[in-house]
Amino acid sequence: MSVQKADVVIVGGGVMGSATAFFLRSRGQSVILLERDQIGQYASGVNFGNVRRQGRFLGQLALANRSWELWKRLPELIDDDLEFIPSGHMRVCYREDEIAELEAYAAAPEAEQLDLKIYRGAELHQRFGFLGPDVKGGSYAPHDGHANPRLAAPAFARAARRLGAQIEERTEVAEVQKVGDDFQVTTTDGRQFHAAQLLITAGAWGQKLSAQFGEPVPLDTHGPQMAVTEPVPYALPTVIGVYTKVPEEVIYFRQIPRGNIVIGGGYRSKPDMLNRRAYVEPRSILNQVSQMRRLLPGVGNLNIIRVWSGIEGYLPDSLPVMGPSGTVDGLFYAFGFCGHGFQLGPGVGDVMAELLATGSTSTPIEPFSITRFALPAEQRSQAS
Ligand SMILES: Cc1cc2nc3c(=O)[nH]c(=O)nc-3n(C[C@H](O)[C@H](O)[C@H](O)COP(=O)(O)OP(=O)(O)OC[C@H]3O[C@@H](n4cnc5c(N)ncnc54)[C@H](O)[C@@H]3O)c2cc1C
């Protein structure tokens, strides 16, 4: 059997794996990236495209800020244009008490770099004249924006390949284990890859591999719902999202310069993990249409020209698994980004590369450690 070797093997070629491959090569590490299907085919390639920092868990803003610095420099960094537009992001609400919550978030020291401004009443409707009368307030983040998800992971993978990374598509990892000082990664077609370090960036499938090392996590899967309208004249540069605790009201949209309005939110579907398909829930799309009319009455009767969904992994605390393994030296994870990993992608790649290459990172990631789900020692061997 032929065995291929590198300093690091990465399993999973979404935006997390591809960005980490790029930043690891930039640091001189040899890298093999193994992707079961095509680079960026799953969540990373079909998401809404929000490059949003506001509204995140405050303990995640340092990571989101690091990512935002990279988003601004991506064209020079990876020699590719991901259509990132720092258009501003507006988080609106329908109730007075929700404005108080937006204010509290904006006042937190961690949110300082976001330069959030709270709008309400007449000032709100003057500045954002297209919002419906039900909208009572909003938090405006001038530096957040959006980008084209379809382009992101393939662009990082191409840049990594140009720097010498080995990228293997149509390569499904069946088994991962550590033998002596080396990780041995075996694919479903019987190939073997060895490395001193192993990074699992397998998205909604991450826990299948972490469980092989006795570190299962309670990861659940959902399919967020997306739709896009026919193009209309470009008039809405700001990304708008509703802040609410009422599930039906959760909706967000962005208009791309070509004119189409991309819409997301509402009831999520349950993906078919066997066939790797996430289906569209018709009631969700109908709900989006009625919620859009409330949020943006001028939207009228625009035709929806395409609907889709994607497979995303969620942890019970809505935080990802990111950082070193709690049990195996040289093993690292970055998966389960709970519906908000696209903005984080470049920053996760940079942080994971720093962590693997130097043993530590200057960005705090402790809240995301897999050890928060650690099993008692006696159950660990049964789990693997
Ligand atoms: C519809 C939708 C809308 C979203 N909207 C936004 C948004 O607006 N903003 C935002 O910030 N985030 C958003 N997200 C979340 C974001 O897309 C994800 O958090 C992010 O893309 C996760 O990237 P990833 O690389 O971890 O996972 P993925 O993109 O899922 O990549 C994981 C890869 O691992 C591969 N893999 C799995 N198992 C194996 C194996 N055994 N062997 C080899 N390869 C394997 C898979 O084939 C896959 O390509 C959205 C997600 C969805 C689904």
Tab-separated table of C-alpha atoms and ligand atoms in Angstrom:
chain	number	residue	atom	x	y	z
A	1	MET	CA	0.000	0.000	0.000
A	2	SER	CA	1.340	3.449	-0.913
A	3	VAL	CA	1.649	5.843	2.013
A	4	GLN	CA	1.843	9.607	1.547
A	5	LYS	CA	3.283	11.830	4.282
A	6	ALA	CA	3.118	15.466	5.325
A	7	ASP	CA	3.576	17.557	8.472
A	8	VAL	CA	-0.213	17.960	8.697
A	9	VAL	CA	-3.180	16.032	7.284
A	10	ILE	CA	-6.450	17.987	7.202
A	11	VAL	CA	-9.758	16.124	6.862
A	12	GLY	CA	-12.504	18.227	5.252
A	13	GLY	CA	-12.251	20.828	2.483
A	14	GLY	CA	-14.827	23.438	3.459
A	15	VAL	CA	-13.736	26.984	4.190
A	16	MET	CA	-12.148	25.915	7.511
A	17	GLY	CA	-9.942	23.187	6.064
A	18	SER	CA	-9.043	25.135	2.921
A	19	ALA	CA	-8.152	28.332	4.799
A	20	THR	CA	-6.064	26.389	7.313
A	21	ALA	CA	-4.217	24.631	4.474
A	22	PHE	CA	-3.375	28.036	2.986
A	23	PHE	CA	-2.144	29.558	6.257
A	24	LEU	CA	-0.170	26.425	7.168
A	25	ARG	CA	1.642	26.514	3.812
A	26	SER	CA	2.292	30.241	4.381
A	27	ARG	CA	4.086	29.135	7.561
A	28	GLY	CA	6.091	26.522	5.652
A	29	GLN	CA	4.301	23.362	6.881
A	30	SER	CA	3.696	20.565	4.374
A	31	VAL	CA	-0.031	19.842	4.081
A	32	ILE	CA	-2.321	17.190	2.621
A	33	LEU	CA	-6.012	18.169	2.549
A	34	LEU	CA	-8.504	15.322	2.050
A	35	GLU	CA	-12.045	16.154	0.884
A	36	ARG	CA	-14.705	13.484	0.421
A	37	ASP	CA	-16.554	15.291	-2.386
A	38	GLN	CA	-15.604	18.659	-3.874
A	39	ILE	CA	-13.953	21.596	-2.134
A	40	GLY	CA	-16.632	23.904	-0.694
A	41	GLN	CA	-19.540	21.739	-1.805
A	42	TYR	CA	-21.402	21.748	1.518
A	43	ALA	CA	-22.178	24.546	4.041
A	44	SER	CA	-19.191	26.644	2.980
A	45	GLY	CA	-20.418	26.894	-0.601
A	46	VAL	CA	-24.172	27.288	-0.122
A	47	ASN	CA	-24.520	29.581	2.891
A	48	PHE	CA	-26.205	32.995	3.005
A	49	GLY	CA	-22.930	34.896	2.728
A	50	ASN	CA	-23.234	37.060	5.813
A	51	VAL	CA	-19.860	38.417	6.920
A	52	ARG	CA	-21.328	39.588	10.207
A	53	ARG	CA	-19.641	40.154	13.543
A	54	GLN	CA	-22.419	41.866	15.505
A	55	GLY	CA	-24.708	39.569	17.458
A	56	ARG	CA	-22.042	36.927	18.041
A	57	PHE	CA	-21.256	35.526	21.470
A	58	LEU	CA	-19.055	38.272	22.961
A	59	GLY	CA	-16.321	35.723	23.687
A	60	GLN	CA	-16.090	35.031	19.956
A	61	LEU	CA	-15.538	38.627	18.861
A	62	ALA	CA	-11.732	38.490	19.153
A	63	LEU	CA	-11.759	35.618	16.635
A	64	ALA	CA	-14.334	37.394	14.441
A	65	ASN	CA	-12.214	40.576	14.512
A	66	ARG	CA	-9.127	38.643	13.436
A	67	SER	CA	-11.153	37.192	10.600
A	68	TRP	CA	-12.508	40.591	9.580
A	69	GLU	CA	-8.948	41.953	9.261
A	70	LEU	CA	-8.247	39.095	6.848
A	71	TRP	CA	-11.492	39.545	4.879
A	72	LYS	CA	-10.360	43.087	4.051
A	73	ARG	CA	-6.990	41.835	2.740
A	74	LEU	CA	-8.112	38.677	0.924
A	75	PRO	CA	-7.612	39.842	-2.666
A	76	GLU	CA	-3.920	40.584	-2.008
A	77	LEU	CA	-3.544	37.585	0.320
A	78	ILE	CA	-5.006	34.819	-1.864
A	79	ASP	CA	-5.060	36.663	-5.195
A	80	ASP	CA	-8.800	36.086	-5.600
A	81	ASP	CA	-11.947	38.165	-5.222
A	82	LEU	CA	-14.648	36.653	-2.977
A	83	GLU	CA	-16.966	39.607	-3.723
A	84	PHE	CA	-16.661	40.829	-0.128
A	85	ILE	CA	-18.569	44.100	0.290
A	86	PRO	CA	-18.274	45.858	3.685
A	87	SER	CA	-21.790	47.175	3.157
A	88	GLY	CA	-22.833	47.490	6.792
A	89	HIS	CA	-25.154	45.163	8.709
A	90	MET	CA	-28.368	46.250	10.421
A	91	ARG	CA	-29.954	44.114	13.159
A	92	VAL	CA	-33.530	45.265	13.539
A	93	CYS	CA	-36.260	44.435	16.052
A	94	TYR	CA	-40.030	44.753	16.442
A	95	ARG	CA	-40.207	45.425	20.219
A	96	GLU	CA	-38.993	48.143	22.613
A	97	ASP	CA	-37.480	45.658	25.115
A	98	GLU	CA	-35.402	44.172	22.291
A	99	ILE	CA	-33.872	47.606	21.647
A	100	ALA	CA	-32.604	47.539	25.241
A	101	GLU	CA	-30.912	44.192	24.510
A	102	LEU	CA	-29.284	45.580	21.363
A	103	GLU	CA	-28.071	48.564	23.424
A	104	ALA	CA	-26.564	46.313	26.092
A	105	TYR	CA	-24.682	44.356	23.408
A	106	ALA	CA	-23.385	47.553	21.791
A	107	ALA	CA	-22.160	48.811	25.180
A	108	ALA	CA	-20.110	45.667	25.969
A	109	PRO	CA	-16.334	46.371	25.922
A	110	GLU	CA	-15.789	43.385	23.597
A	111	ALA	CA	-18.002	45.040	20.944
A	112	GLU	CA	-15.978	48.253	20.850
A	113	GLN	CA	-14.312	47.590	17.475
A	114	LEU	CA	-17.716	47.108	15.837
A	115	ASP	CA	-18.630	50.825	16.181
A	116	LEU	CA	-22.300	49.892	16.647
A	117	LYS	CA	-24.920	52.630	16.482
A	118	ILE	CA	-28.468	52.145	17.800
A	119	TYR	CA	-31.291	53.650	15.758
A	120	ARG	CA	-34.913	54.040	16.852
A	121	GLY	CA	-38.090	55.931	15.971
A	122	ALA	CA	-37.926	58.738	13.414
A	123	GLU	CA	-34.141	58.583	13.044
A	124	LEU	CA	-34.379	54.883	12.160
A	125	HIS	CA	-37.045	55.378	9.490
A	126	GLN	CA	-35.279	58.411	8.043
A	127	ARG	CA	-31.957	56.564	7.698
A	128	PHE	CA	-33.514	53.258	6.519
A	129	GLY	CA	-36.647	54.502	4.777
A	130	PHE	CA	-37.384	51.117	3.233
A	131	LEU	CA	-38.070	49.366	6.584
A	132	GLY	CA	-41.694	48.593	7.447
A	133	PRO	CA	-43.569	50.488	10.227
A	134	ASP	CA	-43.413	47.425	12.575
A	135	VAL	CA	-39.640	47.890	12.890
A	136	LYS	CA	-38.985	49.709	16.193
A	137	GLY	CA	-35.213	49.869	16.384
A	138	GLY	CA	-31.945	48.520	15.101
A	139	SER	CA	-28.229	48.177	15.679
A	140	TYR	CA	-26.074	49.250	12.747
A	141	ALA	CA	-22.609	47.744	12.263
A	142	PRO	CA	-20.920	49.891	9.606
A	143	HIS	CA	-17.986	47.536	8.878
A	144	ASP	CA	-19.816	44.187	8.566
A	145	GLY	CA	-20.952	43.026	5.151
A	146	HIS	CA	-21.373	40.075	2.830
A	147	ALA	CA	-19.519	37.954	0.284
A	148	ASN	CA	-20.107	35.174	-2.244
A	149	PRO	CA	-19.892	31.815	-0.423
A	150	ARG	CA	-19.603	29.802	-3.631
A	151	LEU	CA	-16.166	31.310	-4.257
A	152	ALA	CA	-14.587	31.110	-0.805
A	153	ALA	CA	-13.326	27.574	-0.102
A	154	PRO	CA	-12.202	26.876	-3.713
A	155	ALA	CA	-10.243	30.177	-3.739
A	156	PHE	CA	-8.452	29.268	-0.489
A	157	ALA	CA	-7.752	25.754	-1.792
A	158	ARG	CA	-6.335	27.117	-5.063
A	159	ALA	CA	-4.117	29.541	-3.125
A	160	ALA	CA	-2.952	26.723	-0.836
A	161	ARG	CA	-2.209	24.527	-3.861
A	162	ARG	CA	-0.192	27.326	-5.488
A	163	LEU	CA	1.926	27.381	-2.311
A	164	GLY	CA	2.455	23.616	-2.581
A	165	ALA	CA	-0.378	22.030	-0.570
A	166	GLN	CA	-1.619	18.648	-1.802
A	167	ILE	CA	-5.410	18.838	-2.202
A	168	GLU	CA	-7.211	15.527	-2.766
A	169	GLU	CA	-10.912	15.692	-3.739
A	170	ARG	CA	-13.169	12.603	-3.950
A	171	THR	CA	-11.186	11.205	-1.025
A	172	GLU	CA	-13.277	10.045	1.904
A	173	VAL	CA	-11.571	9.316	5.191
A	174	ALA	CA	-12.856	6.131	6.825
A	175	GLU	CA	-10.512	5.719	9.757
A	176	VAL	CA	-8.187	7.907	11.796
A	177	GLN	CA	-5.809	6.636	14.478
A	178	LYS	CA	-2.539	7.466	16.156
A	179	VAL	CA	0.164	4.823	15.955
A	180	GLY	CA	3.367	5.753	17.787
A	181	ASP	CA	4.143	9.393	16.948
A	182	ASP	CA	2.181	9.409	13.680
A	183	PHE	CA	-1.441	9.763	12.702
A	184	GLN	CA	-2.579	7.162	10.183
A	185	VAL	CA	-5.476	8.231	8.015
A	186	THR	CA	-7.125	5.555	5.860
A	187	THR	CA	-9.548	6.372	3.064
A	188	THR	CA	-12.569	4.366	1.924
A	189	ASP	CA	-10.637	3.365	-1.214
A	190	GLY	CA	-7.760	2.016	0.886
A	191	ARG	CA	-5.148	4.799	0.581
A	192	GLN	CA	-3.085	5.860	3.587
A	193	PHE	CA	-1.829	9.275	4.641
A	194	HIS	CA	0.511	9.810	7.597
A	195	ALA	CA	1.358	12.979	9.519
A	196	ALA	CA	2.646	14.178	12.878
A	197	GLN	CA	-0.415	16.398	13.235
A	198	LEU	CA	-4.041	15.842	12.263
A	199	LEU	CA	-6.744	18.511	11.902
A	200	ILE	CA	-10.420	17.560	11.654
A	201	THR	CA	-12.424	20.216	9.775
A	202	ALA	CA	-15.221	17.886	8.688
A	203	GLY	CA	-18.130	20.254	9.406
A	204	ALA	CA	-21.373	18.471	10.262
A	205	TRP	CA	-19.479	15.137	10.118
A	206	GLY	CA	-16.746	16.189	12.571
A	207	GLN	CA	-18.028	14.173	15.500
A	208	LYS	CA	-17.793	10.904	13.530
A	209	LEU	CA	-14.023	11.378	13.477
A	210	SER	CA	-13.608	12.885	16.970
A	211	ALA	CA	-15.501	9.848	18.339
A	212	GLN	CA	-12.792	7.594	16.867
A	213	PHE	CA	-10.441	9.232	19.394
A	214	GLY	CA	-12.886	8.813	22.303
A	215	GLU	CA	-14.130	12.414	22.054
A	216	PRO	CA	-17.746	12.292	20.837
A	217	VAL	CA	-19.726	15.528	20.956
A	218	PRO	CA	-23.517	16.062	20.942
A	219	LEU	CA	-23.560	17.532	17.439
A	220	ASP	CA	-26.946	17.959	15.773
A	221	THR	CA	-27.571	18.778	12.101
A	222	HIS	CA	-29.982	21.263	10.518
A	223	GLY	CA	-30.644	22.733	7.106
A	224	PRO	CA	-31.072	26.540	7.135
A	225	GLN	CA	-33.422	27.715	4.369
A	226	MET	CA	-32.397	30.061	1.559
A	227	ALA	CA	-34.164	31.739	-1.373
A	228	VAL	CA	-33.213	34.283	-4.016
A	229	THR	CA	-35.414	36.679	-5.999
A	230	GLU	CA	-35.243	37.812	-9.578
A	231	PRO	CA	-32.956	40.854	-10.036
A	232	VAL	CA	-34.290	44.368	-9.420
A	233	PRO	CA	-32.389	47.692	-9.432
A	234	TYR	CA	-29.651	47.741	-6.794
A	235	ALA	CA	-30.944	49.850	-3.886
A	236	LEU	CA	-30.288	47.940	-0.635
A	237	PRO	CA	-26.570	47.728	0.051
A	238	THR	CA	-26.971	47.035	3.818
A	239	VAL	CA	-27.476	43.449	5.042
A	240	ILE	CA	-30.604	43.353	7.237
A	241	GLY	CA	-31.443	40.714	9.844
A	242	VAL	CA	-34.235	40.522	12.434
A	243	TYR	CA	-33.341	40.116	16.107
A	244	THR	CA	-36.196	38.248	17.802
A	245	LYS	CA	-37.004	35.274	19.988
A	246	VAL	CA	-40.017	34.358	17.820
A	247	PRO	CA	-38.782	31.674	15.359
A	248	GLU	CA	-41.147	32.739	12.522
A	249	GLU	CA	-39.746	36.266	12.640
A	250	VAL	CA	-36.131	35.221	12.095
A	251	ILE	CA	-35.305	36.456	8.625
A	252	TYR	CA	-32.366	38.151	6.943
A	253	PHE	CA	-31.655	39.426	3.451
A	254	ARG	CA	-28.955	41.025	1.310
A	255	GLN	CA	-29.065	42.431	-2.184
A	256	ILE	CA	-26.142	41.717	-4.489
A	257	PRO	CA	-24.998	44.395	-6.964
A	258	ARG	CA	-26.471	42.363	-9.830
A	259	GLY	CA	-29.876	43.040	-8.228
A	260	ASN	CA	-31.037	39.715	-6.793
A	261	ILE	CA	-32.145	39.672	-3.147
A	262	VAL	CA	-30.870	36.666	-1.193
A	263	ILE	CA	-33.166	35.711	1.715
A	264	GLY	CA	-32.593	33.341	4.619
A	265	GLY	CA	-34.225	32.272	7.869
A	266	GLY	CA	-37.272	30.588	9.318
A	267	TYR	CA	-37.845	26.918	10.102
A	268	ARG	CA	-34.809	24.730	9.324
A	269	SER	CA	-35.090	21.270	7.768
A	270	LYS	CA	-33.634	17.986	9.015
A	271	PRO	CA	-30.894	16.929	6.593
A	272	ASP	CA	-30.599	13.407	5.196
A	273	MET	CA	-27.082	12.623	6.422
A	274	LEU	CA	-26.926	9.277	4.596
A	275	ASN	CA	-27.405	10.795	1.152
A	276	ARG	CA	-25.883	14.128	2.218
A	277	ARG	CA	-28.887	16.206	1.142
A	278	ALA	CA	-30.570	19.157	2.857
A	279	TYR	CA	-34.090	19.754	1.636
A	280	VAL	CA	-36.166	22.901	1.322
A	281	GLU	CA	-39.236	23.222	3.573
A	282	PRO	CA	-41.984	24.880	1.503
A	283	ARG	CA	-43.584	26.386	4.667
A	284	SER	CA	-40.283	28.070	5.401
A	285	ILE	CA	-40.122	29.777	2.018
A	286	LEU	CA	-43.778	30.897	2.326
A	287	ASN	CA	-42.966	32.279	5.776
A	288	GLN	CA	-39.956	34.132	4.348
A	289	VAL	CA	-42.162	35.771	1.739
A	290	SER	CA	-44.674	37.035	4.326
A	291	GLN	CA	-41.944	38.141	6.753
A	292	MET	CA	-40.180	40.004	3.929
A	293	ARG	CA	-43.369	41.982	3.268
A	294	ARG	CA	-43.473	43.008	6.931
A	295	LEU	CA	-39.792	43.958	7.023
A	296	LEU	CA	-39.526	45.508	3.565
A	297	PRO	CA	-43.042	46.362	2.324
A	298	GLY	CA	-41.677	47.682	-0.986
A	299	VAL	CA	-40.542	44.166	-1.915
A	300	GLY	CA	-44.003	43.626	-3.444
A	301	ASN	CA	-44.491	40.518	-5.541
A	302	LEU	CA	-40.954	39.686	-6.569
A	303	ASN	CA	-40.510	36.209	-8.015
A	304	ILE	CA	-38.407	33.733	-6.080
A	305	ILE	CA	-36.208	32.122	-8.729
A	306	ARG	CA	-34.344	29.546	-6.647
A	307	VAL	CA	-34.503	27.950	-3.221
A	308	TRP	CA	-31.948	25.779	-1.448
A	309	SER	CA	-30.631	24.542	1.849
A	310	GLY	CA	-27.349	23.179	3.217
A	311	ILE	CA	-26.077	20.880	5.948
A	312	GLU	CA	-24.708	22.550	9.078
A	313	GLY	CA	-23.525	21.100	12.423
A	314	TYR	CA	-24.790	22.609	15.692
A	315	LEU	CA	-23.646	22.100	19.294
A	316	PRO	CA	-26.070	22.605	22.219
A	317	ASP	CA	-24.354	25.857	23.354
A	318	SER	CA	-24.242	27.256	19.777
A	319	LEU	CA	-20.433	27.406	19.918
A	320	PRO	CA	-18.039	25.467	17.673
A	321	VAL	CA	-15.505	22.828	18.589
A	322	MET	CA	-12.123	24.439	17.997
A	323	GLY	CA	-8.662	23.830	19.413
A	324	PRO	CA	-6.492	20.900	20.524
A	325	SER	CA	-7.871	17.488	21.449
A	326	GLY	CA	-8.242	16.891	25.176
A	327	THR	CA	-6.772	13.405	24.928
A	328	VAL	CA	-4.390	12.988	21.954
A	329	ASP	CA	-1.214	15.028	21.324
A	330	GLY	CA	-1.000	16.507	17.835
A	331	LEU	CA	-4.744	16.210	17.177
A	332	PHE	CA	-6.814	19.353	16.529
A	333	TYR	CA	-10.425	20.173	15.694
A	334	ALA	CA	-12.345	23.025	14.022
A	335	PHE	CA	-15.921	21.957	13.243
A	336	GLY	CA	-19.566	22.514	14.169
A	337	PHE	CA	-19.816	26.245	13.513
A	338	CYS	CA	-23.553	26.418	14.333
A	339	GLY	CA	-24.702	28.498	11.356
A	340	HIS	CA	-22.152	31.281	11.693
A	341	GLY	CA	-18.828	29.937	10.426
A	342	PHE	CA	-18.571	31.692	7.080
A	343	GLN	CA	-17.449	35.033	8.540
A	344	LEU	CA	-15.031	33.181	10.837
A	345	GLY	CA	-13.458	31.083	8.059
A	346	PRO	CA	-10.303	33.101	7.302
A	347	GLY	CA	-9.703	33.764	11.022
A	348	VAL	CA	-10.183	30.095	11.937
A	349	GLY	CA	-7.676	29.133	9.232
A	350	ASP	CA	-5.146	31.640	10.524
A	351	VAL	CA	-5.625	30.705	14.187
A	352	MET	CA	-5.496	26.947	13.557
A	353	ALA	CA	-2.336	27.339	11.452
A	354	GLU	CA	-0.740	29.399	14.234
A	355	LEU	CA	-1.779	26.813	16.828
A	356	LEU	CA	-0.489	23.824	14.864
A	357	ALA	CA	2.772	25.528	13.842
A	358	THR	CA	3.676	27.185	17.159
A	359	GLY	CA	1.706	25.314	19.843
A	360	SER	CA	-0.340	28.354	20.896
A	361	THR	CA	-2.459	31.186	19.549
A	362	SER	CA	-2.757	34.823	20.487
A	363	THR	CA	-6.566	34.724	19.957
A	364	PRO	CA	-8.631	33.304	22.850
A	365	ILE	CA	-10.413	30.104	21.796
A	366	GLU	CA	-10.771	28.330	25.172
A	367	PRO	CA	-14.618	28.570	25.214
A	368	PHE	CA	-14.669	26.350	22.105
A	369	SER	CA	-12.559	23.509	23.529
A	370	ILE	CA	-13.841	19.981	22.894
A	371	THR	CA	-13.075	19.227	26.556
A	372	ARG	CA	-16.371	20.925	27.529
A	373	PHE	CA	-18.040	17.707	26.305
A	374	ALA	CA	-15.432	15.335	27.800
A	375	LEU	CA	-16.655	11.912	28.888
A	376	PRO	CA	-15.461	10.352	32.143
A	377	ALA	CA	-12.296	8.262	31.454
A	378	GLU	CA	-14.088	4.878	31.815
A	379	GLN	CA	-16.618	5.793	29.068
A	380	ARG	CA	-13.984	7.091	26.634
A	381	SER	CA	-12.780	3.708	25.379
A	382	GLN	CA	-16.393	2.567	24.834
A	383	ALA	CA	-17.075	5.673	22.708
A	384	SER	CA	-14.123	5.150	20.353
B	1	LIG	C1	-27.718	27.368	4.349
B	1	LIG	C2	-26.646	27.904	5.279
B	1	LIG	C3	-26.560	29.287	5.510
B	1	LIG	C4	-25.535	29.802	6.298
B	1	LIG	N1	-25.341	31.161	6.397
B	1	LIG	C5	-24.233	31.663	7.008
B	1	LIG	C6	-23.951	33.049	6.974
B	1	LIG	O1	-24.651	33.835	6.364
B	1	LIG	N2	-22.859	33.523	7.658
B	1	LIG	C7	-22.034	32.691	8.348
B	1	LIG	O2	-21.070	33.171	8.973
B	1	LIG	N3	-22.245	31.335	8.337
B	1	LIG	C8	-23.309	30.817	7.681
B	1	LIG	N4	-23.544	29.464	7.664
B	1	LIG	C9	-22.598	28.579	8.347
B	1	LIG	C10	-21.331	28.356	7.535
B	1	LIG	O3	-21.660	28.099	6.183
B	1	LIG	C11	-20.569	27.172	8.136
B	1	LIG	O4	-20.425	27.363	9.532
B	1	LIG	C12	-19.203	26.995	7.531
B	1	LIG	O5	-19.244	27.020	6.132
B	1	LIG	C13	-18.620	25.682	8.020
B	1	LIG	O6	-17.451	25.407	7.281
B	1	LIG	P1	-16.719	24.017	7.478
B	1	LIG	O7	-15.499	24.042	6.643
B	1	LIG	O8	-16.562	23.753	8.949
B	1	LIG	O9	-17.804	22.921	7.016
B	1	LIG	P2	-18.240	22.377	5.557
B	1	LIG	O10	-18.357	23.459	4.576
B	1	LIG	O11	-19.411	21.497	5.804
B	1	LIG	O12	-17.004	21.496	5.135
B	1	LIG	C14	-16.721	20.267	5.750
B	1	LIG	C15	-16.177	19.347	4.674
B	1	LIG	O13	-15.700	18.146	5.276
B	1	LIG	C16	-15.906	17.111	4.343
B	1	LIG	N5	-15.881	15.823	5.043
B	1	LIG	C17	-16.738	15.395	6.015
B	1	LIG	N6	-16.412	14.136	6.404
B	1	LIG	C18	-15.325	13.775	5.659
B	1	LIG	C19	-14.543	12.585	5.590
B	1	LIG	N7	-14.793	11.510	6.369
B	1	LIG	N8	-13.507	12.541	4.701
B	1	LIG	C20	-13.228	13.618	3.907
B	1	LIG	N9	-13.964	14.773	3.927
B	1	LIG	C21	-14.991	14.840	4.802
B	1	LIG	C22	-17.280	17.421	3.736
B	1	LIG	O14	-17.454	16.792	2.496
B	1	LIG	C23	-17.244	18.947	3.661
B	1	LIG	O15	-16.855	19.426	2.364
B	1	LIG	C24	-24.604	28.911	6.929
B	1	LIG	C25	-24.740	27.534	6.731
B	1	LIG	C26	-25.735	27.028	5.913
B	1	LIG	C27	-25.825	25.536	5.692
